[in-house]
């Protein structure tokens, strides 16, 4: 039996189909139709505001399913991209305050930045990234660094759906790297 994988550009709640973009947070109106026990009904709507990246202080523990290479690896393969897999398949796009573009793409609100240890410095919750590292991580292209994968995942017995976020940085042999999720 051949396992098939399905990849999609992104996954988000259907609420985004009702949202508009007036500013840093998207808002919309949820249509409601209420029925009572006598058969009468009332129609209306409820306004909503979607949270944005600025509302998020961090990820909940256990949000990350897998990291490659593993933290602290001393022999990472330079032919593969550094990536993170998330349990919740909508997480990389959940807080992006924009609608899909004309090509059906949405940029993720997260980025996986990877660079040499002397150019990516982490002190507490503060990350200093040299502009040479940022040149490899053009945010205008960030929709190309994330996808949803549906199907068999590694050795798990049942198909699963995950989100994957990649870094576009190419690794060089015999170099120490730091990866940060920002």
PDB file of C-alpha atoms in Angstrom:
ATOM      1  CA  UNK A   1       0.000   0.000   0.000  1.00  0.00           C
ATOM      2  CA  UNK A   2       1.354   3.399  -1.002  1.00  0.00           C
ATOM      3  CA  UNK A   3       0.849   6.239   1.449  1.00  0.00           C
ATOM      4  CA  UNK A   4      -0.254   9.479  -0.162  1.00  0.00           C
ATOM      5  CA  UNK A   5       0.464  12.925   1.180  1.00  0.00           C
ATOM      6  CA  UNK A   6      -1.614  15.986   0.397  1.00  0.00           C
ATOM      7  CA  UNK A   7      -0.117  19.462   0.687  1.00  0.00           C
ATOM      8  CA  UNK A   8      -2.061  22.712   0.832  1.00  0.00           C
ATOM      9  CA  UNK A   9      -0.786  26.279   1.034  1.00  0.00           C
ATOM     10  CA  UNK A  10      -2.538  27.114   4.319  1.00  0.00           C
ATOM     11  CA  UNK A  11      -5.452  26.318   6.613  1.00  0.00           C
ATOM     12  CA  UNK A  12      -7.616  28.776   8.547  1.00  0.00           C
ATOM     13  CA  UNK A  13     -10.998  29.036  10.222  1.00  0.00           C
ATOM     14  CA  UNK A  14     -13.960  29.750   7.954  1.00  0.00           C
ATOM     15  CA  UNK A  15     -14.487  32.944  10.002  1.00  0.00           C
ATOM     16  CA  UNK A  16     -11.845  34.561   7.804  1.00  0.00           C
ATOM     17  CA  UNK A  17     -14.281  34.278   4.878  1.00  0.00           C
ATOM     18  CA  UNK A  18     -16.581  36.683   6.781  1.00  0.00           C
ATOM     19  CA  UNK A  19     -13.812  39.079   7.835  1.00  0.00           C
ATOM     20  CA  UNK A  20     -12.681  42.365   6.374  1.00  0.00           C
ATOM     21  CA  UNK A  21      -9.413  44.169   7.051  1.00  0.00           C
ATOM     22  CA  UNK A  22     -10.012  47.614   8.564  1.00  0.00           C
ATOM     23  CA  UNK A  23      -6.706  47.792  10.452  1.00  0.00           C
ATOM     24  CA  UNK A  24      -4.328  45.646  12.489  1.00  0.00           C
ATOM     25  CA  UNK A  25      -7.134  43.285  13.547  1.00  0.00           C
ATOM     26  CA  UNK A  26      -9.694  41.811  11.205  1.00  0.00           C
ATOM     27  CA  UNK A  27     -13.367  42.177  12.049  1.00  0.00           C
ATOM     28  CA  UNK A  28     -16.557  40.835  10.595  1.00  0.00           C
ATOM     29  CA  UNK A  29     -20.143  39.923  11.284  1.00  0.00           C
ATOM     30  CA  UNK A  30     -21.318  36.369  11.963  1.00  0.00           C
ATOM     31  CA  UNK A  31     -24.808  35.798  10.545  1.00  0.00           C
ATOM     32  CA  UNK A  32     -27.257  34.227  12.993  1.00  0.00           C
ATOM     33  CA  UNK A  33     -30.624  32.570  12.514  1.00  0.00           C
ATOM     34  CA  UNK A  34     -32.426  31.676  15.747  1.00  0.00           C
ATOM     35  CA  UNK A  35     -35.398  29.312  16.077  1.00  0.00           C
ATOM     36  CA  UNK A  36     -37.554  28.967  19.182  1.00  0.00           C
ATOM     37  CA  UNK A  37     -39.722  26.039  20.238  1.00  0.00           C
ATOM     38  CA  UNK A  38     -42.852  27.622  18.701  1.00  0.00           C
ATOM     39  CA  UNK A  39     -41.299  27.667  15.231  1.00  0.00           C
ATOM     40  CA  UNK A  40     -40.672  31.402  15.134  1.00  0.00           C
ATOM     41  CA  UNK A  41     -37.303  32.626  13.994  1.00  0.00           C
ATOM     42  CA  UNK A  42     -35.198  35.741  14.193  1.00  0.00           C
ATOM     43  CA  UNK A  43     -32.344  36.740  11.965  1.00  0.00           C
ATOM     44  CA  UNK A  44     -29.408  38.975  12.817  1.00  0.00           C
ATOM     45  CA  UNK A  45     -25.690  39.021  13.222  1.00  0.00           C
ATOM     46  CA  UNK A  46     -22.967  39.191  15.823  1.00  0.00           C
ATOM     47  CA  UNK A  47     -19.828  41.286  15.288  1.00  0.00           C
ATOM     48  CA  UNK A  48     -16.465  39.652  15.908  1.00  0.00           C
ATOM     49  CA  UNK A  49     -12.811  40.672  16.033  1.00  0.00           C
ATOM     50  CA  UNK A  50     -10.046  38.193  15.283  1.00  0.00           C
ATOM     51  CA  UNK A  51      -6.894  38.224  17.362  1.00  0.00           C
ATOM     52  CA  UNK A  52      -3.653  39.197  15.626  1.00  0.00           C
ATOM     53  CA  UNK A  53       0.008  38.391  16.233  1.00  0.00           C
ATOM     54  CA  UNK A  54       0.366  41.413  18.552  1.00  0.00           C
ATOM     55  CA  UNK A  55      -2.105  39.726  20.940  1.00  0.00           C
ATOM     56  CA  UNK A  56       0.035  36.607  21.355  1.00  0.00           C
ATOM     57  CA  UNK A  57       2.649  36.321  24.115  1.00  0.00           C
ATOM     58  CA  UNK A  58       3.896  32.864  23.128  1.00  0.00           C
ATOM     59  CA  UNK A  59       2.952  29.371  22.067  1.00  0.00           C
ATOM     60  CA  UNK A  60       1.309  26.995  24.479  1.00  0.00           C
ATOM     61  CA  UNK A  61       3.463  24.115  25.708  1.00  0.00           C
ATOM     62  CA  UNK A  62       3.124  21.150  23.385  1.00  0.00           C
ATOM     63  CA  UNK A  63       2.260  23.194  20.264  1.00  0.00           C
ATOM     64  CA  UNK A  64       5.309  21.833  18.427  1.00  0.00           C
ATOM     65  CA  UNK A  65       5.125  18.239  17.201  1.00  0.00           C
ATOM     66  CA  UNK A  66       8.614  17.923  15.713  1.00  0.00           C
ATOM     67  CA  UNK A  67      11.750  19.976  15.039  1.00  0.00           C
ATOM     68  CA  UNK A  68      14.383  19.074  12.474  1.00  0.00           C
ATOM     69  CA  UNK A  69      17.153  19.015  13.119  1.00  0.00           C
ATOM     70  CA  UNK A  70      16.584  18.320  16.797  1.00  0.00           C
ATOM     71  CA  UNK A  71      17.758  21.041  19.211  1.00  0.00           C
ATOM     72  CA  UNK A  72      21.413  20.547  20.087  1.00  0.00           C
ATOM     73  CA  UNK A  73      22.145  18.371  17.033  1.00  0.00           C
ATOM     74  CA  UNK A  74      25.808  18.206  16.196  1.00  0.00           C
ATOM     75  CA  UNK A  75      25.538  16.521  12.800  1.00  0.00           C
ATOM     76  CA  UNK A  76      22.576  18.060  10.977  1.00  0.00           C
ATOM     77  CA  UNK A  77      22.246  17.276   7.283  1.00  0.00           C
ATOM     78  CA  UNK A  78      23.100  20.282   5.134  1.00  0.00           C
ATOM     79  CA  UNK A  79      20.909  19.036   2.251  1.00  0.00           C
ATOM     80  CA  UNK A  80      17.671  19.494   4.208  1.00  0.00           C
ATOM     81  CA  UNK A  81      15.856  22.613   5.349  1.00  0.00           C
ATOM     82  CA  UNK A  82      15.398  23.378   9.043  1.00  0.00           C
ATOM     83  CA  UNK A  83      11.705  23.042   9.898  1.00  0.00           C
ATOM     84  CA  UNK A  84       9.117  22.832  12.666  1.00  0.00           C
ATOM     85  CA  UNK A  85       5.924  20.773  12.555  1.00  0.00           C
ATOM     86  CA  UNK A  86       2.900  21.939  14.560  1.00  0.00           C
ATOM     87  CA  UNK A  87       0.066  19.814  15.960  1.00  0.00           C
ATOM     88  CA  UNK A  88      -2.543  22.458  15.066  1.00  0.00           C
ATOM     89  CA  UNK A  89      -2.629  22.759  11.265  1.00  0.00           C
ATOM     90  CA  UNK A  90      -3.899  26.359  11.218  1.00  0.00           C
ATOM     91  CA  UNK A  91      -1.363  27.769  13.713  1.00  0.00           C
ATOM     92  CA  UNK A  92       1.083  29.447  11.270  1.00  0.00           C
ATOM     93  CA  UNK A  93      -1.795  31.483   9.716  1.00  0.00           C
ATOM     94  CA  UNK A  94      -4.203  31.824  12.647  1.00  0.00           C
ATOM     95  CA  UNK A  95      -3.150  35.346  13.683  1.00  0.00           C
ATOM     96  CA  UNK A  96      -2.220  36.795  10.276  1.00  0.00           C
ATOM     97  CA  UNK A  97      -4.362  39.949   9.946  1.00  0.00           C
ATOM     98  CA  UNK A  98      -4.854  39.694   6.186  1.00  0.00           C
ATOM     99  CA  UNK A  99      -7.042  37.872   3.710  1.00  0.00           C
ATOM    100  CA  UNK A 100      -5.723  35.481   1.086  1.00  0.00           C
ATOM    101  CA  UNK A 101      -4.218  37.253  -1.914  1.00  0.00           C
ATOM    102  CA  UNK A 102      -5.473  36.847  -5.477  1.00  0.00           C
ATOM    103  CA  UNK A 103      -3.383  33.667  -5.875  1.00  0.00           C
ATOM    104  CA  UNK A 104      -4.937  32.084  -2.766  1.00  0.00           C
ATOM    105  CA  UNK A 105      -1.906  32.596  -0.506  1.00  0.00           C
ATOM    106  CA  UNK A 106      -1.643  33.832   3.072  1.00  0.00           C
ATOM    107  CA  UNK A 107       1.631  34.771   4.730  1.00  0.00           C
ATOM    108  CA  UNK A 108       2.205  33.081   8.099  1.00  0.00           C
ATOM    109  CA  UNK A 109       2.418  35.261  11.203  1.00  0.00           C
ATOM    110  CA  UNK A 110       5.438  33.213  12.358  1.00  0.00           C
ATOM    111  CA  UNK A 111       8.870  32.873  10.775  1.00  0.00           C
ATOM    112  CA  UNK A 112      11.628  30.348  11.444  1.00  0.00           C
ATOM    113  CA  UNK A 113      14.889  32.308  11.282  1.00  0.00           C
ATOM    114  CA  UNK A 114      18.134  30.328  11.055  1.00  0.00           C
ATOM    115  CA  UNK A 115      21.624  31.767  10.957  1.00  0.00           C
ATOM    116  CA  UNK A 116      25.179  31.248  12.166  1.00  0.00           C
ATOM    117  CA  UNK A 117      25.496  31.423  15.966  1.00  0.00           C
ATOM    118  CA  UNK A 118      27.568  34.617  15.776  1.00  0.00           C
ATOM    119  CA  UNK A 119      24.808  36.349  13.759  1.00  0.00           C
ATOM    120  CA  UNK A 120      21.709  35.171  15.692  1.00  0.00           C
ATOM    121  CA  UNK A 121      22.070  36.000  19.389  1.00  0.00           C
ATOM    122  CA  UNK A 122      19.390  34.974  21.901  1.00  0.00           C
ATOM    123  CA  UNK A 123      19.394  36.499  25.406  1.00  0.00           C
ATOM    124  CA  UNK A 124      16.288  35.631  27.398  1.00  0.00           C
ATOM    125  CA  UNK A 125      13.283  36.489  25.224  1.00  0.00           C
ATOM    126  CA  UNK A 126      15.247  38.941  23.067  1.00  0.00           C
ATOM    127  CA  UNK A 127      16.658  37.879  19.715  1.00  0.00           C
ATOM    128  CA  UNK A 128      19.214  39.970  17.829  1.00  0.00           C
ATOM    129  CA  UNK A 129      19.510  38.975  14.177  1.00  0.00           C
ATOM    130  CA  UNK A 130      22.189  40.383  11.896  1.00  0.00           C
ATOM    131  CA  UNK A 131      20.917  41.929   8.640  1.00  0.00           C
ATOM    132  CA  UNK A 132      22.925  39.349   6.646  1.00  0.00           C
ATOM    133  CA  UNK A 133      20.703  36.608   8.120  1.00  0.00           C
ATOM    134  CA  UNK A 134      17.545  38.599   7.420  1.00  0.00           C
ATOM    135  CA  UNK A 135      18.553  38.836   3.742  1.00  0.00           C
ATOM    136  CA  UNK A 136      17.898  35.066   3.481  1.00  0.00           C
ATOM    137  CA  UNK A 137      14.453  35.432   5.112  1.00  0.00           C
ATOM    138  CA  UNK A 138      12.474  37.835   2.914  1.00  0.00           C
ATOM    139  CA  UNK A 139       9.081  38.218   4.578  1.00  0.00           C
ATOM    140  CA  UNK A 140       7.407  39.054   1.263  1.00  0.00           C
ATOM    141  CA  UNK A 141       8.092  35.412   0.279  1.00  0.00           C
ATOM    142  CA  UNK A 142       7.137  33.844   3.611  1.00  0.00           C
ATOM    143  CA  UNK A 143       3.995  32.157   2.242  1.00  0.00           C
ATOM    144  CA  UNK A 144       6.375  29.814   0.373  1.00  0.00           C
ATOM    145  CA  UNK A 145       7.951  28.618   3.643  1.00  0.00           C
ATOM    146  CA  UNK A 146       4.827  27.072   5.166  1.00  0.00           C
ATOM    147  CA  UNK A 147       2.293  24.423   4.237  1.00  0.00           C
ATOM    148  CA  UNK A 148      -0.213  21.925   5.601  1.00  0.00           C
ATOM    149  CA  UNK A 149       0.524  18.224   5.188  1.00  0.00           C
ATOM    150  CA  UNK A 150      -2.236  15.619   5.375  1.00  0.00           C
ATOM    151  CA  UNK A 151      -1.540  11.897   5.399  1.00  0.00           C
ATOM    152  CA  UNK A 152       0.772   9.409   7.074  1.00  0.00           C
ATOM    153  CA  UNK A 153       3.276  11.128   9.377  1.00  0.00           C
ATOM    154  CA  UNK A 154       6.532   9.234   9.986  1.00  0.00           C
ATOM    155  CA  UNK A 155       5.689   5.975  11.819  1.00  0.00           C
ATOM    156  CA  UNK A 156       2.255   6.938  13.177  1.00  0.00           C
ATOM    157  CA  UNK A 157      -0.429   4.320  12.485  1.00  0.00           C
ATOM    158  CA  UNK A 158      -3.161   6.780  11.456  1.00  0.00           C
ATOM    159  CA  UNK A 159      -3.082   9.705   9.012  1.00  0.00           C
ATOM    160  CA  UNK A 160      -2.685  13.126  10.602  1.00  0.00           C
ATOM    161  CA  UNK A 161      -2.772  16.761   9.511  1.00  0.00           C
ATOM    162  CA  UNK A 162       0.101  19.023  10.532  1.00  0.00           C
ATOM    163  CA  UNK A 163       1.420  22.466   9.672  1.00  0.00           C
ATOM    164  CA  UNK A 164       5.071  22.836   8.719  1.00  0.00           C
ATOM    165  CA  UNK A 165       7.139  26.005   8.840  1.00  0.00           C
ATOM    166  CA  UNK A 166      10.510  25.992   7.081  1.00  0.00           C
ATOM    167  CA  UNK A 167      13.504  28.291   7.056  1.00  0.00           C
ATOM    168  CA  UNK A 168      14.831  29.137   3.586  1.00  0.00           C
ATOM    169  CA  UNK A 169      18.395  29.355   4.937  1.00  0.00           C
ATOM    170  CA  UNK A 170      20.901  26.923   3.430  1.00  0.00           C
ATOM    171  CA  UNK A 171      23.142  25.214   5.981  1.00  0.00           C
ATOM    172  CA  UNK A 172      26.899  24.957   5.505  1.00  0.00           C
ATOM    173  CA  UNK A 173      28.930  22.044   6.837  1.00  0.00           C
ATOM    174  CA  UNK A 174      30.941  22.469  10.028  1.00  0.00           C
ATOM    175  CA  UNK A 175      29.072  25.596  11.114  1.00  0.00           C
ATOM    176  CA  UNK A 176      27.116  26.213  14.322  1.00  0.00           C
ATOM    177  CA  UNK A 177      23.591  27.559  13.733  1.00  0.00           C
ATOM    178  CA  UNK A 178      20.843  29.040  15.867  1.00  0.00           C
ATOM    179  CA  UNK A 179      17.184  28.663  14.892  1.00  0.00           C
ATOM    180  CA  UNK A 180      14.511  30.899  16.408  1.00  0.00           C
ATOM    181  CA  UNK A 181      10.773  31.007  15.916  1.00  0.00           C
ATOM    182  CA  UNK A 182       9.731  34.669  15.708  1.00  0.00           C
TER     183      UNK A 182
END
